[in-house]
Amino acid sequence: MSNLDRDSFSSRFGVLVAVAGSAVGLGNLWRFPYLVGNNGGAAFIIIYLLFVIVLCLPIMVSEFVIGRRGRANSFGAIEKLAPRSGWLSIGVISVVASFTIMAFYSVVGGWTIYYIFKSFSNTLFVNDSQNLTLQFSAFIESPYLPTLSHLLFLALSSLIVVAGVKNGIEKYSKLLMPLLFLLVVIVAIRSLTLEGSAKGVEFLFRPDFSKVTGKTLLDALGQAFFSLSLGMGCMITYSSYVKKEENLFKISIMGAGADTIFALIAGLAIVPAVFAFGISPSEGPSLVFITLPQVFAQIPFGRVISILFFIILLIAAVTSAISLIEVVTAFLTEELNWSRKKAVATIFVALGFIGALSSLSMGALPSLTIFGKNLFDLFDFISSNILLPLGGALVVLFVGWRLNGAELYDELSNGATIKFDRRLFRVFLFVIKYVAPLAILIVLLANFLA
Ligand code: TRP
């Protein structure tokens, strides 16, 4: 396929909602709140914010530079900028991580579909956390329904990707992202006005650093990568569809900003409610599926809001899943010259199978356990805590040491047509050359010592 035939985003708003659509997802609404709960609240949030600003923003900019400069999928872009080098491992990590992430992401996406339907029944609206916990575990540990829901989720996402970048990814992101934002704000307001929610707010904003361990750092870093869709070529792939006249630095700030604001609002929507109902905030991955129904059970029009909320959660998950699928789709269509249809169909079958195994490992097939973790947890751990930091480190090392400074400055200033402050550029260079790789290394090591 020649460069001229390449699909692209049609407008700046389109780029922004697609990037935000990829970033904002289950990571914000499902993963962030329970990690905050598991890691002692505010201290985790502060460390998380530091990682986002100091490390992840420069990494995002770096991915954008690679993608737009290389104008190809994550493998092809590196091949253009550094032919036949070891840096191509970035492309390999992209494809592998896309699979390991989707293996659990799609399962949770399926849960959201099931909970949309469940919102029509009365059994969900009980003010009894034990009952809701039982309902949830009975569901995810059963053999058929979760697997079917996962396949349905995967099919929805695949259909959007088949439609293309402009007519699929961009079109749906434009439609759904504003709606998503509005609804989470409504739920946050309701959560904050519940009696007893103040303790939750305190938990979110008063730090207790005595709880910080190596694991806290690793969780925060992994989550920052995960939430911003970094370290596996998603942003490389998306930026290869961004026009030459867009300001990459600005897009990074807006994308990372939107994602962070969204995570905080999601935290405010969920954690105070957890406290108001006297549930432990370290409930783990089931937090959203147990706590929120309890909130819905007690507010006017709770059923309507519940239906909407799980639809919105589904949409947030879909707009992220499509970015993960697009990474592999772009790879297959550009590197192997497959048609888009063939690429997506193949990915659907492969992911359908892996996701089903990961779903079944939650209970129906308990023997699917490695290193004491079921496959679902294992996929999550391998991708967020190992592959993404590793991929991120390679990306910054590549941009910092392999691309030359003039080339880099040229890409960030759009060939000197827009202003890019020289001092800012030097800071950026310093971070991606030294600070980011070192910090990632330390945190990765802390993982093995913790
Ligand atoms: N960022 C998304 C979320 O928060 C998930 C996601 C999409 C992702 N693309 C990614 C995570 C790439 C890591 C890498 O739900």
mmCIF file of N, CA and C in Angstrom, residues 400-449:
data_model
loop_
_atom_site.group_PDB
_atom_site.id
_atom_site.type_symbol
_atom_site.label_atom_id
_atom_site.label_comp_id
_atom_site.label_asym_id
_atom_site.label_seq_id
_atom_site.Cartn_x
_atom_site.Cartn_y
_atom_site.Cartn_z
ATOM 1 N N GLY A 400 15.571 9.067 21.962
ATOM 2 C CA GLY A 400 16.619 9.868 22.585
ATOM 3 C C GLY A 400 18.002 9.634 22.001
ATOM 4 N N TRP A 401 18.311 8.391 21.672
ATOM 5 C CA TRP A 401 19.677 8.061 21.282
ATOM 6 C C TRP A 401 19.846 7.695 19.808
ATOM 7 N N ARG A 402 18.782 7.186 19.176
ATOM 8 C CA ARG A 402 18.940 6.722 17.806
ATOM 9 C C ARG A 402 18.555 7.800 16.790
ATOM 10 N N LEU A 403 17.397 8.435 17.017
ATOM 11 C CA LEU A 403 17.027 9.546 16.134
ATOM 12 C C LEU A 403 17.980 10.690 16.439
ATOM 13 N N ASN A 404 18.372 11.469 15.439
ATOM 14 C CA ASN A 404 19.228 12.581 15.824
ATOM 15 C C ASN A 404 18.385 13.789 16.230
ATOM 16 N N GLY A 405 19.006 14.655 17.043
ATOM 17 C CA GLY A 405 18.297 15.784 17.642
ATOM 18 C C GLY A 405 17.629 16.681 16.615
ATOM 19 N N ALA A 406 18.311 16.888 15.502
ATOM 20 C CA ALA A 406 17.774 17.791 14.480
ATOM 21 C C ALA A 406 16.481 17.214 13.891
ATOM 22 N N GLU A 407 16.512 15.905 13.663
ATOM 23 C CA GLU A 407 15.345 15.214 13.117
ATOM 24 C C GLU A 407 14.164 15.325 14.080
ATOM 25 N N LEU A 408 14.511 15.121 15.342
ATOM 26 C CA LEU A 408 13.503 15.149 16.396
ATOM 27 C C LEU A 408 12.883 16.542 16.503
ATOM 28 N N TYR A 409 13.747 17.542 16.496
ATOM 29 C CA TYR A 409 13.242 18.910 16.606
ATOM 30 C C TYR A 409 12.396 19.249 15.383
ATOM 31 N N ASP A 410 12.832 18.786 14.260
ATOM 32 C CA ASP A 410 12.105 19.022 13.015
ATOM 33 C C ASP A 410 10.678 18.457 13.106
ATOM 34 N N GLU A 411 10.547 17.261 13.658
ATOM 35 C CA GLU A 411 9.225 16.637 13.740
ATOM 36 C C GLU A 411 8.332 17.366 14.746
ATOM 37 N N LEU A 412 8.924 17.796 15.864
ATOM 38 C CA LEU A 412 8.130 18.457 16.900
ATOM 39 C C LEU A 412 7.747 19.879 16.521
ATOM 40 N N SER A 413 8.536 20.495 15.644
ATOM 41 C CA SER A 413 8.217 21.863 15.234
ATOM 42 C C SER A 413 7.607 21.876 13.839
ATOM 43 N N ASN A 414 7.195 20.711 13.379
ATOM 44 C CA ASN A 414 6.610 20.580 12.035
ATOM 45 C C ASN A 414 7.479 21.253 10.974
ATOM 46 N N GLY A 415 8.758 20.910 10.977
ATOM 47 C CA GLY A 415 9.664 21.500 10.003
ATOM 48 C C GLY A 415 9.835 22.986 10.234
ATOM 49 N N ALA A 416 9.922 23.381 11.522
ATOM 50 C CA ALA A 416 10.117 24.779 11.929
ATOM 51 C C ALA A 416 8.970 25.692 11.491
ATOM 52 N N THR A 417 7.781 25.126 11.279
ATOM 53 C CA THR A 417 6.645 25.986 10.939
ATOM 54 C C THR A 417 5.865 26.396 12.187
ATOM 55 N N ILE A 418 6.047 25.651 13.293
ATOM 56 C CA ILE A 418 5.445 26.100 14.547
ATOM 57 C C ILE A 418 6.537 26.247 15.593
ATOM 58 N N LYS A 419 6.211 27.038 16.620
ATOM 59 C CA LYS A 419 7.227 27.293 17.641
ATOM 60 C C LYS A 419 7.320 26.107 18.592
ATOM 61 N N PHE A 420 8.511 25.655 18.814
ATOM 62 C CA PHE A 420 8.715 24.679 19.876
ATOM 63 C C PHE A 420 9.902 25.161 20.696
ATOM 64 N N ASP A 421 9.619 25.598 21.897
ATOM 65 C CA ASP A 421 10.615 26.238 22.753
ATOM 66 C C ASP A 421 11.886 25.390 22.896
ATOM 67 N N ARG A 422 13.028 26.026 22.662
ATOM 68 C CA ARG A 422 14.309 25.306 22.707
ATOM 69 C C ARG A 422 14.621 24.763 24.101
ATOM 70 N N ARG A 423 14.251 25.567 25.127
ATOM 71 C CA ARG A 423 14.528 25.101 26.494
ATOM 72 C C ARG A 423 13.674 23.875 26.823
ATOM 73 N N LEU A 424 12.427 23.962 26.430
ATOM 74 C CA LEU A 424 11.522 22.824 26.632
ATOM 75 C C LEU A 424 12.070 21.602 25.904
ATOM 76 N N PHE A 425 12.587 21.833 24.728
ATOM 77 C CA PHE A 425 13.133 20.734 23.937
ATOM 78 C C PHE A 425 14.307 20.080 24.656
ATOM 79 N N ARG A 426 15.164 20.930 25.272
ATOM 80 C CA ARG A 426 16.319 20.369 25.994
ATOM 81 C C ARG A 426 15.880 19.546 27.205
ATOM 82 N N VAL A 427 14.858 20.065 27.904
ATOM 83 C CA VAL A 427 14.335 19.314 29.052
ATOM 84 C C VAL A 427 13.777 17.961 28.575
ATOM 85 N N PHE A 428 13.005 18.034 27.515
ATOM 86 C CA PHE A 428 12.411 16.825 26.940
ATOM 87 C C PHE A 428 13.501 15.802 26.581
ATOM 88 N N LEU A 429 14.536 16.289 25.936
ATOM 89 C CA LEU A 429 15.633 15.410 25.519
ATOM 90 C C LEU A 429 16.316 14.773 26.725
ATOM 91 N N PHE A 430 16.525 15.588 27.750
ATOM 92 C CA PHE A 430 17.166 15.087 28.961
ATOM 93 C C PHE A 430 16.318 13.986 29.601
ATOM 94 N N VAL A 431 15.021 14.223 29.651
ATOM 95 C CA VAL A 431 14.121 13.228 30.253
ATOM 96 C C VAL A 431 14.143 11.927 29.467
ATOM 97 N N ILE A 432 13.998 12.013 28.154
ATOM 98 C CA ILE A 432 13.906 10.743 27.421
ATOM 99 C C ILE A 432 15.260 10.036 27.303
ATOM 100 N N LYS A 433 16.364 10.809 27.407
ATOM 101 C CA LYS A 433 17.679 10.156 27.326
ATOM 102 C C LYS A 433 18.063 9.496 28.633
ATOM 103 N N TYR A 434 17.837 10.190 29.742
ATOM 104 C CA TYR A 434 18.354 9.696 31.018
ATOM 105 C C TYR A 434 17.276 9.349 32.036
ATOM 106 N N VAL A 435 16.413 10.322 32.316
ATOM 107 C CA VAL A 435 15.478 10.153 33.437
ATOM 108 C C VAL A 435 14.527 8.988 33.214
ATOM 109 N N ALA A 436 13.861 8.990 32.068
ATOM 110 C CA ALA A 436 12.837 7.971 31.821
ATOM 111 C C ALA A 436 13.413 6.545 31.807
ATOM 112 N N PRO A 437 14.488 6.290 31.049
ATOM 113 C CA PRO A 437 14.997 4.908 31.043
ATOM 114 C C PRO A 437 15.441 4.453 32.428
ATOM 115 N N LEU A 438 16.086 5.363 33.166
ATOM 116 C CA LEU A 438 16.583 5.008 34.484
ATOM 117 C C LEU A 438 15.435 4.730 35.450
ATOM 118 N N ALA A 439 14.446 5.606 35.411
ATOM 119 C CA ALA A 439 13.303 5.445 36.319
ATOM 120 C C ALA A 439 12.576 4.133 36.043
ATOM 121 N N ILE A 440 12.415 3.827 34.771
ATOM 122 C CA ILE A 440 11.722 2.584 34.424
ATOM 123 C C ILE A 440 12.531 1.388 34.906
ATOM 124 N N LEU A 441 13.831 1.461 34.721
ATOM 125 C CA LEU A 441 14.708 0.369 35.154
ATOM 126 C C LEU A 441 14.595 0.158 36.665
ATOM 127 N N ILE A 442 14.665 1.249 37.415
ATOM 128 C CA ILE A 442 14.596 1.145 38.877
ATOM 129 C C ILE A 442 13.281 0.523 39.315
ATOM 130 N N VAL A 443 12.206 0.997 38.704
ATOM 131 C CA VAL A 443 10.905 0.482 39.113
ATOM 132 C C VAL A 443 10.744 -0.994 38.739
ATOM 133 N N LEU A 444 11.284 -1.364 37.579
ATOM 134 C CA LEU A 444 11.224 -2.772 37.179
ATOM 135 C C LEU A 444 12.009 -3.640 38.156
ATOM 136 N N LEU A 445 13.184 -3.157 38.571
ATOM 137 C CA LEU A 445 13.993 -3.914 39.533
ATOM 138 C C LEU A 445 13.280 -4.002 40.877
ATOM 139 N N ALA A 446 12.662 -2.881 41.272
ATOM 140 C CA ALA A 446 11.944 -2.864 42.560
ATOM 141 C C ALA A 446 10.884 -3.967 42.578
ATOM 142 N N ASN A 447 10.352 -4.235 41.416
ATOM 143 C CA ASN A 447 9.348 -5.285 41.275
ATOM 144 C C ASN A 447 9.877 -6.640 41.724
ATOM 145 N N PHE A 448 11.139 -6.921 41.381
ATOM 146 C CA PHE A 448 11.666 -8.228 41.707
ATOM 147 C C PHE A 448 12.195 -8.308 43.128
ATOM 148 N N LEU A 449 12.487 -7.120 43.699
ATOM 149 C CA LEU A 449 12.972 -7.109 45.074
ATOM 150 C C LEU A 449 11.810 -7.054 46.050
#
